[in-house]
C-alpha positions as a printed NumPy array, in Angstrom:
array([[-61.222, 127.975, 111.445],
       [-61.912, 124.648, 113.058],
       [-62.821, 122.78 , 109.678],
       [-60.581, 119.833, 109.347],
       [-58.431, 120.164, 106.23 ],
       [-59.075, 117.01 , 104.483],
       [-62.785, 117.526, 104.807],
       [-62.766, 121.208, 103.78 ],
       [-60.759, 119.873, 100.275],
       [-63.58 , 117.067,  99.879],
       [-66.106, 119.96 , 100.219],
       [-64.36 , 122.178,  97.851],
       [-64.32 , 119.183,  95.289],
       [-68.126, 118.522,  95.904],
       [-68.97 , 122.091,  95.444],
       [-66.791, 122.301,  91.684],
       [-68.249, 119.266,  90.375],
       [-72.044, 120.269,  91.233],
       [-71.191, 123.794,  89.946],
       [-69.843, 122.253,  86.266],
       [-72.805, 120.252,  86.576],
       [-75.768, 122.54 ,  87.702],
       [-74.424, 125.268,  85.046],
       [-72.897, 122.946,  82.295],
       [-69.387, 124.141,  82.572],
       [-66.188, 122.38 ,  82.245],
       [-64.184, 121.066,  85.852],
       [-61.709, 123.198,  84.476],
       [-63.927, 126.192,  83.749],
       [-65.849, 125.558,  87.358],
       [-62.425, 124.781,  89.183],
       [-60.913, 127.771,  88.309],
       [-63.727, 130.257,  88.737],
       [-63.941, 128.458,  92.162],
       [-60.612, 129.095,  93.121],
       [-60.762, 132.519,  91.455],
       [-63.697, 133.639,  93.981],
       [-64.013, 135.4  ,  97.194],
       [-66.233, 132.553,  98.295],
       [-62.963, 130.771,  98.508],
       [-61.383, 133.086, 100.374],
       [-64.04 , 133.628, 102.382],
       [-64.087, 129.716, 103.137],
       [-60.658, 128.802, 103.246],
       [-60.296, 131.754, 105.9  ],
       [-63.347, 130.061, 108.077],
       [-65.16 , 133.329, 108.058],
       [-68.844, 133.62 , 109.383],
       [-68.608, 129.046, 109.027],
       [-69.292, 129.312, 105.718],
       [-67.906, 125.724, 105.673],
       [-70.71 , 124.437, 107.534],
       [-73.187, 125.971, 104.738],
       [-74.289, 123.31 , 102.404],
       [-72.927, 122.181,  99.191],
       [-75.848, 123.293,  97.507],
       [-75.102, 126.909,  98.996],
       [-72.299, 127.488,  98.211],
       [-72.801, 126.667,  94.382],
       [-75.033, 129.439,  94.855],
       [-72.954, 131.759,  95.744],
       [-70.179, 131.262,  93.848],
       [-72.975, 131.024,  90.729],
       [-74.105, 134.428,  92.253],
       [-70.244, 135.906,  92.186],
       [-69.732, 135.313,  88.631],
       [-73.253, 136.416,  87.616],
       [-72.015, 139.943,  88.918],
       [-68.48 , 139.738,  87.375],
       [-69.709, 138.739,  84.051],
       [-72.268, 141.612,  83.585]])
């Protein structure tokens, strides 16, 4: 992974708030179904970039992860 840390965290943070936002959840709610994902994992662990996706993707995908847990 070549994403500097500080800038990953500042994504991360971007990506909870418009999450809570976009699906009026708590930060608390959004934060910990964030860090509860495999789109976490899969970003913290620099796999396939997904760091370089947008913010906007990535709400998507996590939004798409919890769609299929919660059904």
């Amino acid at each position: 992974m070549n994403a500097n840390p500080t800038l990953l965290q500042k994504k991360y943070a971007r990506v909870v708030e418009r999450y809570a936002e976009k699906y009026q959840v708590t930060l608390e709610t959004a934060l910990e179904r964030f860090y509860d994902s495999e789109l976490y994992q899969l970003v913290s662990a620099g796999v396939s970039d997904l760091h370089c996706m947008s913010d906007e993707y990535l709400v998507e995908e996590l939004h798409d992860e919890w769609s299929k847990k919660e059904e």
